[in-house]
Coordinates of C-alpha atoms in Angstrom, one line a residue:
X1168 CA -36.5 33.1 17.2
X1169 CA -37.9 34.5 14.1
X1170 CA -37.5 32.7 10.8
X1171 CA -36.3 35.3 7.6
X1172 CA -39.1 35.4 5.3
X1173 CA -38.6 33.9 1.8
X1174 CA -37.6 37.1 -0.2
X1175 CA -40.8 37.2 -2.3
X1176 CA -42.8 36.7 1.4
X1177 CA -40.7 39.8 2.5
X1178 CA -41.5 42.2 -0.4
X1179 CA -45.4 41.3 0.3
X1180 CA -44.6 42.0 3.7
X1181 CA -43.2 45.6 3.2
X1182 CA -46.0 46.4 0.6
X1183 CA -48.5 45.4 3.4
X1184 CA -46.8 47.1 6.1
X1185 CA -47.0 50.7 3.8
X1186 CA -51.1 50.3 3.6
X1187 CA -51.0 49.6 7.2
X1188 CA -48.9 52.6 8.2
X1189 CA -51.5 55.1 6.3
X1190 CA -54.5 52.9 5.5
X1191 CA -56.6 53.6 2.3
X1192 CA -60.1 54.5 2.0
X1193 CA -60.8 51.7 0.2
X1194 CA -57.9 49.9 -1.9
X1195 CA -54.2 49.7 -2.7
X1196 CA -53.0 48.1 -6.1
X1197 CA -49.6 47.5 -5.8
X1198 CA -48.2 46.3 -9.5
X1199 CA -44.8 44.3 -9.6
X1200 CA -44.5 43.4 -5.6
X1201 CA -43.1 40.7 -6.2
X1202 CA -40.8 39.7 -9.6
X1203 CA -41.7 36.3 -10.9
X1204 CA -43.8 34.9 -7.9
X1205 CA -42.0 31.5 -7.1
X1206 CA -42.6 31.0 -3.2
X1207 CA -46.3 29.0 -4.5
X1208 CA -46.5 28.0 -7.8
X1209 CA -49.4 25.6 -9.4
X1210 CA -47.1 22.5 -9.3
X1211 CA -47.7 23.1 -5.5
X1212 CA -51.1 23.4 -5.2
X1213 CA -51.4 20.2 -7.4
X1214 CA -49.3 18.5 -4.7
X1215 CA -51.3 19.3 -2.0
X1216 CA -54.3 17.9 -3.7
X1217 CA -52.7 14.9 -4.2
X1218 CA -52.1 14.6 -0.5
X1219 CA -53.5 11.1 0.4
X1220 CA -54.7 12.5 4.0
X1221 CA -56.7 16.0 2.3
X1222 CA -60.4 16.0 3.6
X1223 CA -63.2 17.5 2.0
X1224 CA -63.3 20.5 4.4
X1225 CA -60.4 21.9 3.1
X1226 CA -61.4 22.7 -0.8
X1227 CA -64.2 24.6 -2.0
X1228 CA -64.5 23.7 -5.5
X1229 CA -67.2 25.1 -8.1
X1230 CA -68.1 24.4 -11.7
X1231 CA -71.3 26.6 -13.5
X1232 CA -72.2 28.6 -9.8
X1233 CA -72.6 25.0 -9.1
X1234 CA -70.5 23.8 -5.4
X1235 CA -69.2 20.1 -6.5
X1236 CA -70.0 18.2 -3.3
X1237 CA -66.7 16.4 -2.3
X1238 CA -68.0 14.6 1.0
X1239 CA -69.6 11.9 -1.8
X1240 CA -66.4 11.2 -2.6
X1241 CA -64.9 10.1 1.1
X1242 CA -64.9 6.5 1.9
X1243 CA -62.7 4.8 4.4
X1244 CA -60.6 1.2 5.4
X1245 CA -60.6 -0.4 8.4
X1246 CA -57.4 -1.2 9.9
X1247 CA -57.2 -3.2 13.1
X1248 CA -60.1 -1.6 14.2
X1249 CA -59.4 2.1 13.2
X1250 CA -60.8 3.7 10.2
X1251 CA -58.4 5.4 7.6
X1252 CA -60.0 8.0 6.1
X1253 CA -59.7 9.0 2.7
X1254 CA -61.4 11.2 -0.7
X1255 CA -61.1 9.5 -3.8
X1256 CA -59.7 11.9 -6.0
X1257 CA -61.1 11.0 -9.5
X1258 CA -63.8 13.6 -9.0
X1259 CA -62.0 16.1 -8.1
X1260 CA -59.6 15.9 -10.8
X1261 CA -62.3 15.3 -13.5
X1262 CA -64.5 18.5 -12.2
X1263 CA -61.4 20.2 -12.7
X1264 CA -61.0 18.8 -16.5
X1265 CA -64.2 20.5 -17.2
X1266 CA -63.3 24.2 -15.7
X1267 CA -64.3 24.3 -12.1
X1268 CA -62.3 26.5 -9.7
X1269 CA -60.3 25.6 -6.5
X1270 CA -60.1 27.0 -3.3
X1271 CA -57.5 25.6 -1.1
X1272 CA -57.6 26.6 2.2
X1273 CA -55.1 26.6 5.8
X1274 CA -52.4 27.2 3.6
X1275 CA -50.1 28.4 7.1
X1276 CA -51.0 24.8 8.4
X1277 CA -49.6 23.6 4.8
X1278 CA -46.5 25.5 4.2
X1279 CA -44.5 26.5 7.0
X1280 CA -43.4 29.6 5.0
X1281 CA -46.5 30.7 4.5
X1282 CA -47.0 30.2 8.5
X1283 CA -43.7 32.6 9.2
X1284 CA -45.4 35.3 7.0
X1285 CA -48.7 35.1 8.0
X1286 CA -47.2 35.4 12.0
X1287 CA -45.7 38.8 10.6
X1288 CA -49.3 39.7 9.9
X1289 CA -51.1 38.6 13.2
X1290 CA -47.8 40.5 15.2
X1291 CA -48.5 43.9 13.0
X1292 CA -52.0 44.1 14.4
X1293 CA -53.7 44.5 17.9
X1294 CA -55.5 41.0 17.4
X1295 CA -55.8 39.2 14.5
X1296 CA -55.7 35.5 14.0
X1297 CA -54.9 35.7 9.8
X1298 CA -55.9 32.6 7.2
X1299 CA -54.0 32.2 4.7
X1300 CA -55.6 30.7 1.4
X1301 CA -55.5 29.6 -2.5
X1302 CA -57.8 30.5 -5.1
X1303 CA -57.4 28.5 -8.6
X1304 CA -59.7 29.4 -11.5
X1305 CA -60.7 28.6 -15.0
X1306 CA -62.3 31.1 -17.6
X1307 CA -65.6 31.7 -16.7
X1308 CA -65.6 30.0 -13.5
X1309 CA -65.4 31.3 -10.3
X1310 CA -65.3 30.2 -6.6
X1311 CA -67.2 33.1 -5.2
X1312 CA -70.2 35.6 -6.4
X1313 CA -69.3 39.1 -5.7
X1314 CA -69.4 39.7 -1.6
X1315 CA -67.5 41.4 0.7
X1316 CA -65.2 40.6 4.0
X1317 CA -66.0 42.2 7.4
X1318 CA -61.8 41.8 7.7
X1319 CA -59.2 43.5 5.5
X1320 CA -57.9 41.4 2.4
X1321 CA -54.5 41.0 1.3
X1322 CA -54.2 39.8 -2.1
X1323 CA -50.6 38.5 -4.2
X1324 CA -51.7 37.1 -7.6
X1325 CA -49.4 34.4 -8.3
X1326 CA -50.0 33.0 -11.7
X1327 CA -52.0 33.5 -14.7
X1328 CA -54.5 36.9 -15.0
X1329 CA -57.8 37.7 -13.1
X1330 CA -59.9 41.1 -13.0
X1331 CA -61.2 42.2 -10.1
X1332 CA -64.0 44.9 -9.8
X1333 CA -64.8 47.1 -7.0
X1334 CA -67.9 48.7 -5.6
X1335 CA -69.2 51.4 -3.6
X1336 CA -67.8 50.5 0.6
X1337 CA -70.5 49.6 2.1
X1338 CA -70.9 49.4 6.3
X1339 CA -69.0 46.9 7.8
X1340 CA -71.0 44.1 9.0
X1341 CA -70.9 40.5 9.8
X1342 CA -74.4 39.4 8.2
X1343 CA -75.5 39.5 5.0
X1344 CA -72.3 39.9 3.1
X1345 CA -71.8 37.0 1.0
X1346 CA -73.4 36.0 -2.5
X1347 CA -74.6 39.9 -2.9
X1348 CA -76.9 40.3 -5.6
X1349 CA -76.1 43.0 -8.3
X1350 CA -78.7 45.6 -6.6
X1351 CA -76.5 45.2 -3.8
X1352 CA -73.1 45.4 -4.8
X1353 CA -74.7 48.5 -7.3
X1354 CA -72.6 50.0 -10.2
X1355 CA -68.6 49.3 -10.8
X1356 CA -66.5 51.6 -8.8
X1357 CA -62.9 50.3 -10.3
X1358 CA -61.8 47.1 -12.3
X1359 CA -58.4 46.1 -11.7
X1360 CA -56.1 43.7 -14.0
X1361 CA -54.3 41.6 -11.4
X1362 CA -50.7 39.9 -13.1
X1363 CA -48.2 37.6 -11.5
X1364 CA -46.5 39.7 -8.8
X1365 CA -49.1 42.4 -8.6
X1366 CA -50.8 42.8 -4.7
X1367 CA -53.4 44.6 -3.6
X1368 CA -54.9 45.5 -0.1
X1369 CA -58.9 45.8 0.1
X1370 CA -60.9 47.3 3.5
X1371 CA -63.3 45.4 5.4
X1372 CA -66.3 46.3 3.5
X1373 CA -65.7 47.1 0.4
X1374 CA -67.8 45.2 -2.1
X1375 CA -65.7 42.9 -4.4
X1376 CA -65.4 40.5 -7.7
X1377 CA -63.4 38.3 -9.5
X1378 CA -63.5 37.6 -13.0
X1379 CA -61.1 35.1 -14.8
X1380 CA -61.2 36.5 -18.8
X1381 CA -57.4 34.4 -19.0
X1382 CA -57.4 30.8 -19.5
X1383 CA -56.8 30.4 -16.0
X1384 CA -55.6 32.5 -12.5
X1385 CA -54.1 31.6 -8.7
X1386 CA -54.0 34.1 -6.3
X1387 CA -53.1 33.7 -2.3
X1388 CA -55.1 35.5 0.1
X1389 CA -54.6 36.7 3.2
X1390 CA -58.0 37.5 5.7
X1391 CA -56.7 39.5 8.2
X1392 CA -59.3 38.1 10.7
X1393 CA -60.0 40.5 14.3
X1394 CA -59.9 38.4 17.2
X1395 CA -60.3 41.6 19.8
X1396 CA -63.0 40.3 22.2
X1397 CA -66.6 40.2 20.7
X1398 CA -69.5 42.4 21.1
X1399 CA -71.2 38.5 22.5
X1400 CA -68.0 37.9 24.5
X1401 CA -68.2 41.8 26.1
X1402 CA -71.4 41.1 26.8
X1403 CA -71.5 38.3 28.5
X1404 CA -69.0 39.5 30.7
X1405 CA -70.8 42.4 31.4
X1406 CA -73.6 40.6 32.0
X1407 CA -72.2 38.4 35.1
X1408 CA -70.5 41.2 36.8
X1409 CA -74.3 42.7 36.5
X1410 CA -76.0 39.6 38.1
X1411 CA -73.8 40.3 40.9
X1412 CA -74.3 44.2 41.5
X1413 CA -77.8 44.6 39.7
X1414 CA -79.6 47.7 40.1
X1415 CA -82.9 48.1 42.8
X1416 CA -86.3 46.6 41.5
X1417 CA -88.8 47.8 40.4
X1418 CA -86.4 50.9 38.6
X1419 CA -87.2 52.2 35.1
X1420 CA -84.8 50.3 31.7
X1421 CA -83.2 53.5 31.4
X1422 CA -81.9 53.2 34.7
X1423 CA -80.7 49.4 34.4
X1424 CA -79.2 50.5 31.2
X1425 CA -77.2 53.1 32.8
X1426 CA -75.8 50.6 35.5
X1427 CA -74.8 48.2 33.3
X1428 CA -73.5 51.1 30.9
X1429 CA -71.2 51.9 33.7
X1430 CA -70.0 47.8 34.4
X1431 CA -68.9 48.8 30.5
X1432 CA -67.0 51.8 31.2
X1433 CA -65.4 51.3 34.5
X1434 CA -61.8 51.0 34.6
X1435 CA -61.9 47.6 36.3
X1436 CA -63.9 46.3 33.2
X1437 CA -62.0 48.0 30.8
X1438 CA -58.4 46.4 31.8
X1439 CA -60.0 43.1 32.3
X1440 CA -60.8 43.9 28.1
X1441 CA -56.7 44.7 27.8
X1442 CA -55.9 41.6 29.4
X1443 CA -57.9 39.6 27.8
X1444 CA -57.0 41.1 24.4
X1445 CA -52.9 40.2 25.4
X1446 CA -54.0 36.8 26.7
X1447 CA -55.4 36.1 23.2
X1448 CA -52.7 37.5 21.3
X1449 CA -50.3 35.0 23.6
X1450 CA -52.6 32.1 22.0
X1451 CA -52.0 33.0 18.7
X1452 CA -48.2 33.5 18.8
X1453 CA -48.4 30.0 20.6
X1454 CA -50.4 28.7 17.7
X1455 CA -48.1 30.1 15.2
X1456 CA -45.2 28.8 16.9
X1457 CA -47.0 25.2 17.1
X1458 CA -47.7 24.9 13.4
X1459 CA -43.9 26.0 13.0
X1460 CA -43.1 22.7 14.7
X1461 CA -45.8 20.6 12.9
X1462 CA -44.4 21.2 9.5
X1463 CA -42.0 18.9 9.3
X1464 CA -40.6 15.5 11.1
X1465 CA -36.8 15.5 10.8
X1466 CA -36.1 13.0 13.5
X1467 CA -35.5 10.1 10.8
X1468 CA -33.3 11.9 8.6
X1469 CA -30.4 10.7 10.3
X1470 CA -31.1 7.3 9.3
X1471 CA -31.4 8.1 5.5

């Protein structure tokens, strides 16, 4: 059974479900989405920093284009054999003294809200597998250069100011998309003034960066990640079925390339993609469901 979304969640929700029903070119600034963002505030970021049990490979954190190295800072106990994990957190809190930006990620394993919301998003689309995640930043100090996603973005700005500035879309692409230079990402296309409660949806592609010119910014975003079956996984598929009905020796390429051209096309083939496609999005409703669960124990309340 579906849990209501926090009514914040569900006005984020409807804005993304109008940029899905006629998708833009490029972007969608929504101002006012939300009134007063409450659903994440800073106070809750700070307590999931403070979790005792956080691991390095959750936060990105970066001070001067410089990434601040948080595996230094694990050490461990050992208890009856087991070792007990831990980060100490004095450098973390002291690179964030000085300015550095936070990114927090897995925020749907963190908040089970979050996790209802972010279900809405993977249901809405044919096969997507969506992250949900925090970006914290100080004036002048970013997490990321200006890069773009091979996924579409949805953004909720959540406290504090940040700028971002668009370029010219270019081809969607897996490699070679992040840190982009400025001869890449070329001229400014749009610069946007993100406030708390403003949203905005960006398409894979398009060339994007932040600028924090306000003391300080947090925005959630949401990568709305494709999990179809990969040109590799395709592929490989195609590539077994073709080791068991290969074409004659001794044939020209163009005629092994139009066998295995059919393997892709035949109907067989191409319901074996469906299936696999549904079998995938089963996983993820499983996996949403799962995290649902994991939220919380309860079972000791009744002892309090």
């Amino acid at each position: 059974m579906k849990q209501k979304l926090h009514k914040e969640l569900q006005a984020l929700f409807d804005f993304y479900l109008k940029q899905r029903q006629n998708p833009p070119a490029e972007f969608t600034h929504g101002t006012g989405v939300i009134n007063n963002p409450s659903f994440f505030k800073v106070s809750d970021l700070q307590r999931h920093l403070n979790n005792p049990l956080l691991r390095p490979e959750w936060v990105h954190v970066k001070l001067n284009d410089q990434r601040i190295e948080l595996e230094k800072s694990c050490f461990y106990k050992t208890v009856q054999g087991r070792k007990l994990d831990f980060m100490d957190k004095g450098r973390l809190n002291n690179e964030i003294n000085k300015g550095a930006a936070v990114v927090l990620e897995g925020i749907d394993i963190l908040d089970a809200g979050v996790n209802d919301f972010v279900a809405r998003l993977d249901e809405s689309l044919p096969c997507v597998m969506a992250n949900s995640v925090v970006f914290f930043s100080q004036q002048e100090n970013e997490a990321y250069a200006g890069h773009c996603d091979a996924d579409d973005v949805l953004v909720v700005q959540l406290a504090g100011k940040k700028t971002w500035q668009l370029f010219k879309p270019q081809q969607r692409r897996y490699a070679g998309i992040q840190e982009q230079s400025e001869q890449q990402l070329g001229p400014v296309m749009h610069e946007i003034d993100m406030r708390p409660g403003d949203a905005l949806y960006v398409r894979a592609g398009v060339p994007h960066r932040c600028l924090t010119k306000a003391p300080f910014s947090m925005h959630m975003g949401f990568d709305l990640v494709d999990n179809s079956p990969t040109t590799a996984e395709i592929a490989g598929e195609a590539s077994n079925q073709y080791k068991h009905a290969c074409e004659l020796p001794y044939e020209p390429p163009s005629k092994v390339i139009d066998r295995y051209v059919g393997i892709l096309k035949s109907s067989e083939f191409q319901q074996a993609l469906v299936e696999a496609t549904e079998y995938k999005r089963g996983e993820i409703a499983k996996f949403r469901e799962m995290l649902g669960r994991s939220a919380a124990v309860r079972s000791l309340s009744k002892f309090n």
